[in-house]
Coordinates of C-alpha atoms in Angstrom, one line a residue:
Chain H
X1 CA 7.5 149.1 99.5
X2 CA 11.3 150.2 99.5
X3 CA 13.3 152.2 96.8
X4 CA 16.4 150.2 96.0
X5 CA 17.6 152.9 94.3
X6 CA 16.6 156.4 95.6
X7 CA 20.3 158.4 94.7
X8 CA 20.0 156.8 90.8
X9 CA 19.6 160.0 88.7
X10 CA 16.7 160.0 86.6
X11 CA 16.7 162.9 84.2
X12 CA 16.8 162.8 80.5
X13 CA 20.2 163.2 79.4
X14 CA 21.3 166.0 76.5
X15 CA 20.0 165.4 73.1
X16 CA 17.6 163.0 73.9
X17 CA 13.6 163.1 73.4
X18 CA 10.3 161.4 74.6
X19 CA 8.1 159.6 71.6
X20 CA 6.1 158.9 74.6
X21 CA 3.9 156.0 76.4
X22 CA 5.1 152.6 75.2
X23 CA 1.9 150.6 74.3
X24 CA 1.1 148.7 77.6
X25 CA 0.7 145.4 75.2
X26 CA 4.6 145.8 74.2
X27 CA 7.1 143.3 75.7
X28 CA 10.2 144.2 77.4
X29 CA 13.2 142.6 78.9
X30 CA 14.3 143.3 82.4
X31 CA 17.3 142.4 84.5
X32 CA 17.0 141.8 88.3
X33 CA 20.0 141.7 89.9
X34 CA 20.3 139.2 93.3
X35 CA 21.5 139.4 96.2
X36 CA 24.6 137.7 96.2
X37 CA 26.4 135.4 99.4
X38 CA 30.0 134.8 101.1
X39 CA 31.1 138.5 99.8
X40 CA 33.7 138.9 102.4
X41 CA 35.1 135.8 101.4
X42 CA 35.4 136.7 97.8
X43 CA 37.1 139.9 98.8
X44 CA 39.7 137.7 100.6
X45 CA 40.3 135.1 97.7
X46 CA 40.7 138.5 95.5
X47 CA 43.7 139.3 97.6
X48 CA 44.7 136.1 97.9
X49 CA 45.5 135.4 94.3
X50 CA 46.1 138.8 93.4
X51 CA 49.2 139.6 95.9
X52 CA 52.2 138.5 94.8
X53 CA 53.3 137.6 98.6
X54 CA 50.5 135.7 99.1
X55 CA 51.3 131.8 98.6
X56 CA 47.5 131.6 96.7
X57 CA 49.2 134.3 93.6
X58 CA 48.0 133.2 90.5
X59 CA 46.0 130.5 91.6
X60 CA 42.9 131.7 90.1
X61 CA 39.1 130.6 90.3
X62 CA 36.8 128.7 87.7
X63 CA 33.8 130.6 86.8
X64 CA 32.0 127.4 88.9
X65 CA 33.6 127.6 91.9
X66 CA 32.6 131.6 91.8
X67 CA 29.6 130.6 91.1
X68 CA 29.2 127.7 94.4
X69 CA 30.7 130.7 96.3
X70 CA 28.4 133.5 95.7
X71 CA 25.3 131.9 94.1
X72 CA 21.9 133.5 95.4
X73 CA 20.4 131.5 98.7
X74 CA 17.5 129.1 98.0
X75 CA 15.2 131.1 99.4
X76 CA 16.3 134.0 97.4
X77 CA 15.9 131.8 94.0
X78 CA 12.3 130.8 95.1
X79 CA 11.2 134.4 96.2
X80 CA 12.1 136.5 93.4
X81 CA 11.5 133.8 91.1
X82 CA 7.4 133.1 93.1
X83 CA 7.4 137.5 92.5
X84 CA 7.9 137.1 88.4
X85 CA 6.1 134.5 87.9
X86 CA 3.0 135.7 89.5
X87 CA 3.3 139.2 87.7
X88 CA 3.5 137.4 84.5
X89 CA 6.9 137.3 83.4
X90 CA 8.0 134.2 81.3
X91 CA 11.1 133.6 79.1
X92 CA 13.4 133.7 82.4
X93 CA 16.8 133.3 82.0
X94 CA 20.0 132.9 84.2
X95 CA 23.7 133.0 84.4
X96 CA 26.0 130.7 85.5
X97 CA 26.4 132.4 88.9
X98 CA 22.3 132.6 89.3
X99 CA 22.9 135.8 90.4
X100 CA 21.3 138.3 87.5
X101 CA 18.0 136.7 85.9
X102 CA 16.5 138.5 82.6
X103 CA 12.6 137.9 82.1
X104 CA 10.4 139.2 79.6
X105 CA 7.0 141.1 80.4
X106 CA 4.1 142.9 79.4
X107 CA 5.1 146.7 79.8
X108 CA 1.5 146.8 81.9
X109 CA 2.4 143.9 83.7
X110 CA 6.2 145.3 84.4
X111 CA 4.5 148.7 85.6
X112 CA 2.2 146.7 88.3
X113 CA 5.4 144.7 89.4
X114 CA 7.4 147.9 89.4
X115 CA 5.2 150.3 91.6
X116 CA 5.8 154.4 89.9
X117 CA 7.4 152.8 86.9
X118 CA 6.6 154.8 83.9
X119 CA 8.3 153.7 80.5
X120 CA 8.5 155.7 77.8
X121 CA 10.9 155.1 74.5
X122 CA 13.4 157.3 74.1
X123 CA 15.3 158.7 70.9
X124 CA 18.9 160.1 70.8
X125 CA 22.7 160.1 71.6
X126 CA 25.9 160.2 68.7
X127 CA 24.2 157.3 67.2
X128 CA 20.5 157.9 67.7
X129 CA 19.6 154.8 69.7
X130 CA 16.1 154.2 70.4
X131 CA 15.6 153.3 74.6
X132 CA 12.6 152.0 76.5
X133 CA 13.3 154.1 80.1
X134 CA 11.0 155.3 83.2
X135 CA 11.9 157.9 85.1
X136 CA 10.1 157.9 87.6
X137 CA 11.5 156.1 90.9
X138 CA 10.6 152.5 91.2
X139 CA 9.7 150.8 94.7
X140 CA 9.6 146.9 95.3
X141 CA 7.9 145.0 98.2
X142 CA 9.1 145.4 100.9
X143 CA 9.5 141.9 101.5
X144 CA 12.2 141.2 98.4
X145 CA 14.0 144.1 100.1
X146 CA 16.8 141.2 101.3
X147 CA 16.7 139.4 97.4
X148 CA 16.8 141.9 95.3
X149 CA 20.0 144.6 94.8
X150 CA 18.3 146.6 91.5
X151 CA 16.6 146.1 88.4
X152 CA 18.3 146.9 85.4
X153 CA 16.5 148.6 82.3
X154 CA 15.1 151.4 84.0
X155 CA 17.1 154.7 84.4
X156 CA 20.0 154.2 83.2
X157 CA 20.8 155.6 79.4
X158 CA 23.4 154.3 77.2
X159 CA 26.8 156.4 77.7
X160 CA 27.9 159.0 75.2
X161 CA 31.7 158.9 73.6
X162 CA 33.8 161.7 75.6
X163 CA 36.6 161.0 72.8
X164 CA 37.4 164.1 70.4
X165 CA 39.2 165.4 67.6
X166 CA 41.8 167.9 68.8
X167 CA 44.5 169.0 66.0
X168 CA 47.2 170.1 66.5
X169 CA 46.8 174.5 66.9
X170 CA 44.4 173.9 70.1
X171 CA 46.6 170.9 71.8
X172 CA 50.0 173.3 71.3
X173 CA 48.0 176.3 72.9
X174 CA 47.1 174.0 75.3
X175 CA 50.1 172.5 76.7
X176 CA 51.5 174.7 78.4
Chain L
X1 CA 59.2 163.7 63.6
X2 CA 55.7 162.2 63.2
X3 CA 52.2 163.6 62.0
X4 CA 50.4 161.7 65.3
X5 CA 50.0 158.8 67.2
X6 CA 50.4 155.7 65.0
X7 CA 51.2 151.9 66.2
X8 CA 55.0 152.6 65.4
X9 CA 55.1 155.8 67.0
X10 CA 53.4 153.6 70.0
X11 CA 55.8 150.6 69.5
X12 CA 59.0 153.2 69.4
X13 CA 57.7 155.1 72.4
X14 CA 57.3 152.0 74.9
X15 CA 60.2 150.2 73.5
X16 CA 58.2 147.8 71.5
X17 CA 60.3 145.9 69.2
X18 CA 59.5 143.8 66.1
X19 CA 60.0 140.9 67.8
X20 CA 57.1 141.6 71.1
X21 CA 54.1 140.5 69.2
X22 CA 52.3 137.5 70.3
X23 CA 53.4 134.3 68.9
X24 CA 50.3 132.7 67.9
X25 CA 50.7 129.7 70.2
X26 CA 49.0 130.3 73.2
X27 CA 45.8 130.7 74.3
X28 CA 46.8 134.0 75.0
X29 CA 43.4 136.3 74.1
X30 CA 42.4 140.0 75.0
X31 CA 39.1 141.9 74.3
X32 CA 37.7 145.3 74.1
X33 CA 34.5 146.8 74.8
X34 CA 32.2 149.4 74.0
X35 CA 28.8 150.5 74.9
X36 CA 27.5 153.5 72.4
X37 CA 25.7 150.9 70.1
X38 CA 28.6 151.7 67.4
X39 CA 29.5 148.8 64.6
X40 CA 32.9 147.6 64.6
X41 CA 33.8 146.8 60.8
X42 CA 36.4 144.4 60.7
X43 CA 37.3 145.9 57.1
X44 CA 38.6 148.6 59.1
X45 CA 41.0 146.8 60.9
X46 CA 42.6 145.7 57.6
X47 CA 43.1 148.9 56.0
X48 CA 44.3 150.5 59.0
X49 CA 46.9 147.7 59.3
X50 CA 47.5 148.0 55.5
X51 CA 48.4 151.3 55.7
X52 CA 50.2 151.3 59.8
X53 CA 51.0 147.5 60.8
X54 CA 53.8 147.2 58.3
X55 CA 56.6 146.9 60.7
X56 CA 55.0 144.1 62.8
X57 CA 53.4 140.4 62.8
X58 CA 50.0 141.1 63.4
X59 CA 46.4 140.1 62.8
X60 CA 44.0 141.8 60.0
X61 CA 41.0 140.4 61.9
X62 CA 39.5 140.1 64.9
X63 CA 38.6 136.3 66.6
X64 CA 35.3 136.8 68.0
X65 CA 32.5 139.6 67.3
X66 CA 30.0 139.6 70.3
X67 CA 26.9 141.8 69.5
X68 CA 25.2 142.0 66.5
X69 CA 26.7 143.5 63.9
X70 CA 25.3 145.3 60.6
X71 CA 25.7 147.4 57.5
X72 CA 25.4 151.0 59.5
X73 CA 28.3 153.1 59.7
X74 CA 31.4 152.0 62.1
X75 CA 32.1 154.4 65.3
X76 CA 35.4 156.3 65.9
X77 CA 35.5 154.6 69.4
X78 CA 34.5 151.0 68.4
X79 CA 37.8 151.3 65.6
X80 CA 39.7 152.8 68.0
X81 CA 39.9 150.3 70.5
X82 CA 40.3 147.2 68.2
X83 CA 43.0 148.9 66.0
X84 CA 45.3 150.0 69.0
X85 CA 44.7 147.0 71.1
X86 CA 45.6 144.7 67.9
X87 CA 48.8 147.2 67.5
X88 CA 50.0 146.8 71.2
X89 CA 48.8 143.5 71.8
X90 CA 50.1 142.5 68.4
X91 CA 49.2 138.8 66.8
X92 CA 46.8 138.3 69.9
X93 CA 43.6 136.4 69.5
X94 CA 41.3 139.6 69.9
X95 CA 37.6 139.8 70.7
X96 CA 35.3 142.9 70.4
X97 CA 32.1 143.2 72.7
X98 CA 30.0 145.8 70.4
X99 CA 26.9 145.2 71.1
X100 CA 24.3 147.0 68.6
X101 CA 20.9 145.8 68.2
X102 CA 20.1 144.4 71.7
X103 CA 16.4 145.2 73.1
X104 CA 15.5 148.4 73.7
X105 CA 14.9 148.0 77.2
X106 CA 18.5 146.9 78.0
X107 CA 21.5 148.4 79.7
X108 CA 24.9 147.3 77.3
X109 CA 27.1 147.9 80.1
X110 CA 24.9 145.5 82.1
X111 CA 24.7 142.8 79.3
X112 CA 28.5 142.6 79.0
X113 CA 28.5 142.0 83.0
X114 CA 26.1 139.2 82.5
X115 CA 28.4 138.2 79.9
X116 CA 31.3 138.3 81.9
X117 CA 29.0 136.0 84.0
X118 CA 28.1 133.4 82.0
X119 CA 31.3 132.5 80.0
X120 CA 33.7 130.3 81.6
X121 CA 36.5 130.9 78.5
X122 CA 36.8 134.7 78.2
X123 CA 40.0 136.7 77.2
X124 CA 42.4 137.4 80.2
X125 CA 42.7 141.6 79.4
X126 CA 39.7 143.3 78.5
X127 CA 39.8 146.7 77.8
X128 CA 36.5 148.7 78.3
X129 CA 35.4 152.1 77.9
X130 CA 32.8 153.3 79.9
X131 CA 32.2 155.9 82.6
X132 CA 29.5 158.3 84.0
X133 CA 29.8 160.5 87.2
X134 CA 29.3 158.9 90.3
X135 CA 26.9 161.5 91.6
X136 CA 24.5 160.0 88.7
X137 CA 24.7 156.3 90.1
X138 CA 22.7 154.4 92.6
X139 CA 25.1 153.4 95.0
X140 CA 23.2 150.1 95.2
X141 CA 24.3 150.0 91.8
X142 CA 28.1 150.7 92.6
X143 CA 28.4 148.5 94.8
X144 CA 27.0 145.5 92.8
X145 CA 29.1 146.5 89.5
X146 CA 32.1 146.8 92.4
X147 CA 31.2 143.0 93.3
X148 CA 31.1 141.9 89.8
X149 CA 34.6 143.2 89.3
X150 CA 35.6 141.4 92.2
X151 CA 34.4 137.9 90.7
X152 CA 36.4 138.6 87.6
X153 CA 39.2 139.4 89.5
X154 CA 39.1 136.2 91.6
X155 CA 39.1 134.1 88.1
X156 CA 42.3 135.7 87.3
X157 CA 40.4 138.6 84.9
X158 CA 42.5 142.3 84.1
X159 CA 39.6 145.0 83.8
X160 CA 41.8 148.1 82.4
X161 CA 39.4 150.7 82.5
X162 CA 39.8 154.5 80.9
X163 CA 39.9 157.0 83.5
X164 CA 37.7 159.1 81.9
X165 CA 38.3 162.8 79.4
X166 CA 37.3 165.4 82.0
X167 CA 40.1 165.7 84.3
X168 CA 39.0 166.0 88.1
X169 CA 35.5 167.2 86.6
X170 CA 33.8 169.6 88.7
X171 CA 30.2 170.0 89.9
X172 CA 28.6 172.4 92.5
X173 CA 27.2 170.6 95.6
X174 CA 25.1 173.4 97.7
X175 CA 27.0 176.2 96.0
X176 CA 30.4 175.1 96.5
X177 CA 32.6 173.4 93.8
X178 CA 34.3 170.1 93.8
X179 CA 35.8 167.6 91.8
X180 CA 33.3 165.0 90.2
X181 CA 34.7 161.3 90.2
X182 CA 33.9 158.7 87.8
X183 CA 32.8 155.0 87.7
X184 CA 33.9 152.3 87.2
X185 CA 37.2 153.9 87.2
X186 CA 37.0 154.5 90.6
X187 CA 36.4 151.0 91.4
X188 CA 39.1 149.8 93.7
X189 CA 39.1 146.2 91.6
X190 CA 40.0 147.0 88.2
X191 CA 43.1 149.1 86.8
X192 CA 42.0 152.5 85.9
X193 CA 43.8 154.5 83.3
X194 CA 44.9 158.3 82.2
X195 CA 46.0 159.9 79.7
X196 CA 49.2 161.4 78.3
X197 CA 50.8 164.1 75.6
X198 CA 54.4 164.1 74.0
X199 CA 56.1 167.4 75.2
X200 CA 56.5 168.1 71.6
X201 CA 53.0 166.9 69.4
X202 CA 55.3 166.1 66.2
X203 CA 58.2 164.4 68.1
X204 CA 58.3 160.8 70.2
X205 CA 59.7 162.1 73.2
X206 CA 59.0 162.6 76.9
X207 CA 55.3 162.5 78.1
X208 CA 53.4 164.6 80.0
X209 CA 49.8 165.1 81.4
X210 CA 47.3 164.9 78.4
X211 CA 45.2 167.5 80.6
X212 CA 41.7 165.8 79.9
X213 CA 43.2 162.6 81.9
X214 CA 40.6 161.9 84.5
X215 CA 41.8 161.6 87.8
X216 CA 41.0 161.8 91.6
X217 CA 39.4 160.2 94.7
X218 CA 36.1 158.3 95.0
X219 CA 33.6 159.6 97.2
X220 CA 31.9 155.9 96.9
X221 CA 35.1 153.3 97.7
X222 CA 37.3 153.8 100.5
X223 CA 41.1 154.3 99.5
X224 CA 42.3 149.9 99.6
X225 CA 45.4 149.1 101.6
X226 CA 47.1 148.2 98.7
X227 CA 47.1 152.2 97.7
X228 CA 47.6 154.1 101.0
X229 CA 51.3 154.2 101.2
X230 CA 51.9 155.6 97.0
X231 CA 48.7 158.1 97.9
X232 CA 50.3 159.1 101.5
X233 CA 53.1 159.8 99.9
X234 CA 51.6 161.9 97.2
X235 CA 49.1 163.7 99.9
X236 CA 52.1 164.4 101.4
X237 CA 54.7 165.9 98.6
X238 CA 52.6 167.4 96.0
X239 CA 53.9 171.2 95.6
X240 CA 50.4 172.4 94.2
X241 CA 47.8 170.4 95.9
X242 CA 43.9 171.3 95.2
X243 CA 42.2 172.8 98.9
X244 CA 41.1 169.5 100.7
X245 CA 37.5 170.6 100.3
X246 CA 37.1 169.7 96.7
X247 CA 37.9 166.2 97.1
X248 CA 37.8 163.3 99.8
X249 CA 41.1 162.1 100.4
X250 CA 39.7 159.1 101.8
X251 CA 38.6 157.8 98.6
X252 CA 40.0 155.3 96.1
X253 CA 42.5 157.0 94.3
X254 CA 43.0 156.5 90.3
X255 CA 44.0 156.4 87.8
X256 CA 46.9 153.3 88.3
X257 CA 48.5 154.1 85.0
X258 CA 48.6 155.7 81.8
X259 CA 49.5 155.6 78.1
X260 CA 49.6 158.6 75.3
X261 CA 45.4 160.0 74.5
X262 CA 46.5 162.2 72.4
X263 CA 46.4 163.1 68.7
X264 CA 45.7 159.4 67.5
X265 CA 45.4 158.5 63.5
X266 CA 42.2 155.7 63.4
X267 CA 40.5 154.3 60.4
X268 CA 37.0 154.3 60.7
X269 CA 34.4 153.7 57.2
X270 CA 37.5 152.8 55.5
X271 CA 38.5 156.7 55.8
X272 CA 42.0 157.5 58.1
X273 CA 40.8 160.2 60.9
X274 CA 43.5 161.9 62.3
X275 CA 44.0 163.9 65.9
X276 CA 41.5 161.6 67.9
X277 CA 42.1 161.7 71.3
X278 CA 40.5 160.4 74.7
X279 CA 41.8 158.2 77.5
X280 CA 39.5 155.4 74.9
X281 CA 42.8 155.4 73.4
X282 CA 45.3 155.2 75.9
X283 CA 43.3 152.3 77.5
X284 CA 43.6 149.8 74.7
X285 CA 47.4 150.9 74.4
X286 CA 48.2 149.8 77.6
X287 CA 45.5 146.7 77.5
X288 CA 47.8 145.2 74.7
X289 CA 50.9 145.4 76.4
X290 CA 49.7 143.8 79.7
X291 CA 48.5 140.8 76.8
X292 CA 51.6 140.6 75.4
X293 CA 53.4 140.3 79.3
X294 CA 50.6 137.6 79.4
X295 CA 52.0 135.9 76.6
X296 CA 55.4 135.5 78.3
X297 CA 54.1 134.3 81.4
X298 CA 51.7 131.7 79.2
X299 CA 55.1 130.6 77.5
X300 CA 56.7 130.6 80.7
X301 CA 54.0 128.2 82.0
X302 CA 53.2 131.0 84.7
X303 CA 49.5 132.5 85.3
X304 CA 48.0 135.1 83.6
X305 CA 48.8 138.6 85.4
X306 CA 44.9 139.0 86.6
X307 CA 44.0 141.9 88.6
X308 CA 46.9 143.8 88.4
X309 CA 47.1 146.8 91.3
X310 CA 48.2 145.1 94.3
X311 CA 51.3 143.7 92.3
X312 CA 51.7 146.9 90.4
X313 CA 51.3 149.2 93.6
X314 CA 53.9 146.8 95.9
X315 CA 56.5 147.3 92.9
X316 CA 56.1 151.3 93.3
X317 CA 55.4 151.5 89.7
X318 CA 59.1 150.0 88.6
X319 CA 58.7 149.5 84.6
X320 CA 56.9 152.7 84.2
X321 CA 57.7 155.8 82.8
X322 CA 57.1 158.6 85.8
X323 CA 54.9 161.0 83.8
X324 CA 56.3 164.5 86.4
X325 CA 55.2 167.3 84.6
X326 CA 51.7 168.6 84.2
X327 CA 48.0 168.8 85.4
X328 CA 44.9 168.1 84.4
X329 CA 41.5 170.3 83.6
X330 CA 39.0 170.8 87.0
X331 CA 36.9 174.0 87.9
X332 CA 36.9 177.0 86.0
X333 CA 37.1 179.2 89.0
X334 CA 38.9 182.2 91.0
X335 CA 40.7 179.8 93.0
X336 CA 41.7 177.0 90.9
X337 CA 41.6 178.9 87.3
X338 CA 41.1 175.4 86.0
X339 CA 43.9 173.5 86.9
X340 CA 43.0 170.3 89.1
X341 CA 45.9 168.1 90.7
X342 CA 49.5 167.8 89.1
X343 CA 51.8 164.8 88.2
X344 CA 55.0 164.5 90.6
X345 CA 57.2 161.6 91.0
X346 CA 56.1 158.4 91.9
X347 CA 52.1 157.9 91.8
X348 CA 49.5 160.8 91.4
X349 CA 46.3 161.1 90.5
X350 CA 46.4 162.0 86.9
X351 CA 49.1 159.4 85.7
X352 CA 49.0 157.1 88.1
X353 CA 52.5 155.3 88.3
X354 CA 52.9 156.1 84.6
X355 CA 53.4 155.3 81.1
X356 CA 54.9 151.4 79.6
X357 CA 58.4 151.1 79.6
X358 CA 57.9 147.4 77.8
X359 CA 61.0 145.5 78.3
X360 CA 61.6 146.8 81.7
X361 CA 57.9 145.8 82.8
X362 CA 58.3 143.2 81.4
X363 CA 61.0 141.8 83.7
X364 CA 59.2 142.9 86.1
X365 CA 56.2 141.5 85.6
X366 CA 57.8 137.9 84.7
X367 CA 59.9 137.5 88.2

């Protein structure tokens, strides 16, 4: 097994609490992200049609040809998709560039796929959310460690409004 | 003299005139996001314009809601961006990405990039909200977000993203500190941007630094070419430059721009809220003004502006106000008593290349 994502922080962020275990019965939606192809060549069309030099400018891709550019490989597709399938997810569905798929499991079944997963839901933030998380670092095979880039779900918490209410008195004090 | 930031005080400050609104012709569109499962009540939008749009063509609604939306209470943030990008980007189709009531087990940042994804017809500006310290993302993750900005930059997308309300930040890494960069601001593929003040709170006048603009160098993405030259420059000429060990000069550099944060009136559950501040308010701001450029260029039969930097940083700013005095907040400590890097002329890291000068970028942004 490999950790795709060993430097992800995984601690509970201020002002939010544990109602513990979700039921192992309880579905859950997941989002595996795939390895995408022909990166360097997007990052060429980028400057292509971005620099105002270039004789491309402004002559801007459909979400299709992104799509034929950077779609998954075959054997990418049929790996990850042979993986879910055999763990039990169903209710599979894509994007038009193939390249994120978001299945539905069993929270039992999503902890065998998911070795060290651990989901509990969460309560909190400015407009007390409810989140299904794990903490705990995930691993995949070994052998998807060329399909997939991360699944989505897992650590990350929903972000918290940095904007504030500053009148007048503290800003002036503040300016200079 | 003004009690805060209100569209006319925005439209009088960037040179807006009654006439730069949209014209409800085009296919021109923009959109704003936000991810802190707030609602956006469109009822808002038409009181706040009832009581601030008077002096311009706009619209009282938005085109397209995507997200569930319910009964609960609005969210400052959520009214914020709509009202200010519908005020800048005036008579624009608009959409809103609020996205309450998804599945539990869901990331909404994530769901808007599969959105971006999986729509072929999405608004050309979008202006999103939405940062957390690098240090607390996967890099795997980074770099995949990074790529997705990359394939909505190839279709011709602008990603303006706020540069985030902590100035350089500051964290201690093995008991030293250093500044704390953000993402996605500090993605080299969309427009990051900062935050601004009026020299004088109650007059429209000069701007300078709103010190809560974030700003600074990735310690993720390498600087891109199209950036060395402004940054060199600045690395170079800055009177009051932080010690080199709090932050990798190496690193993408933002923010690209800015707009005023600071001391804005929003309507939010039908009640006006005044003093709200954030670089969630300067983004929208300049997100509308890019849309209107767009509408020009639509009329003109030219493309939309798309991802902007490269164009923005090989015209050395020109259409921008040069925001030259002030710094923003960093470590509370001996050496740096708070103060993190400082605006100068031409691009820093706390302003970027500046503030909208509309009719002058404008011109520029047509040839």
């Amino acid at each position: 097994n490999y950790s795709p994502e060993p430097d992800q922080q995984r601690k509970l962020p201020p002002g939010w609490v544990s109602l513990g275990r979700v039921d192992p019965e309880e579905e859950l939606s997941l989002t595996f992200a795939l390895r995408q192809q022909n990166l360097k060549r997007l990052s060429e069309l980028v400057q292509a049609v971005s620099d105002p030099s270039s004789p491309r400018y402004g002559k801007y891709l459909a979400l299709e040809e992104v799509a034929e550019l950077i779609r998954p490989s075959p054997l990418t597709l049929h790996t990850v998709q042979k993986w879910l399938v055999a763990a039990g997810a169903r209710n599979c569905h894509s994007v038009t560039t193939q390249d994120f798929l978001t299945c539905w499991l069993r929270v039992r079944q999503a902890e065998l796929l998911l070795p060290g997963t651990e989901f509990h839901r969460y309560v909190g933030g400015p407009e007390v959310s409810r989140v299904v998380r794990s903490l705990h670092p995930y691993q995949l095979p070994q052998a998807l460690a060329p399909h997939v880039d991360f699944v989505g779900g897992l650590h990350r918490f929903p972000p918290t409004s940095s904007l504030r209410q500053r009148p007048r008195s503290q800003v002036a004090g503040t300016v200079g | 003299l003004h009690l805060g930031v209100t569209p006319s005080v925005i439209r009088k400050r960037y040179n807006l005139t009654a006439q730069d609104v949209g014209s409800g012709t085009t296919n021109n569109s923009q959109a704003c996001a936000q991810f802190l499962e707030q609602y956006f009540h469109n009822s808002d939008l038409a009181e706040f314009m009832r009581l601030f749009g008077g002096s311009f063509v706009h619209q009282a609604s938005v085109s397209h809601v995507v997200g569930k939306q319910g009964r609960g209470r609005a969210g400052i943030e959520a009214s914020l961006d709509v009202e200010y990008l519908m005020s800048a980007g005036a008579n624009i189709s608009t959409w809103v990405y609020s996205n309450p009531g998804r599945h539990e087990a869901q990331e909404p940042f994530l769901q808007w990039l599969l959105l971006l994804s999986n729509e072929s017809a999405l608004p050309h500006v979008h202006t999103v909200s939405y940062g957390d310290d690098e240090d607390s993302l996967s890099s795997a993750y980074m770099q995949r977000v990074n790529t997705e900005f990359m394939k909505a930059a190839a279709r011709g997308l602008t990603l303006l993203f706020a540069s985030g309300d902590s100035g350089a930040g500051c964290w201690s890494v093995s008991g030293r500190h250093q500044f704390r960069p953000s993402f996605p601001a500090s993605s080299p593929y969309v427009t990051t941007v900062g935050g601004t003040s009026f020299r004088n709170p109650f007059q429209v006048t000069n701007e300078i630094v709103d010190f809560i603009s974030g700003g600074g160098f990735s310690n993720v993405f390498p600087k891109p070419s199209y950036q060395e030259e402004a940054v060199a420059q600045f690395l170079k000429s800055s009177p009051r430059l932080p010690p080199s060990s709090y932050f990798n000069a190496s690193g993408r550099a933002y923010p690209d721009v800015a707009a005023l944060s600071d001391g804005y009136w929003v309507v939010s559950n039908r009640i006006p809220i005044p003093w709200v501040s954030g670089t969630s308010a300067s983004t929208p701001v300049f997100g509308g003004i890019l849309s209107l450029i767009n509408e020009h260029r639509i009329l003109n039969g030219q493309p939309p502006l798309g991802f902007l930097n490269p164009r923005l940083y090989q015209q050395h700013g020109a259409g921008l106000f040069d925001v030259t005095h002030g710094c923003h907040e960093s470590c509370l400590n001996e050496e740096l008593q708070g103060e993190g890097f400082c605006s100068g002329p031409g691009w820093d890291p706390v302003t970027g290349w500046g503030t909208p000068n509309f009719p002058v970028l404008l011109k520029t942004l047509l040839n």
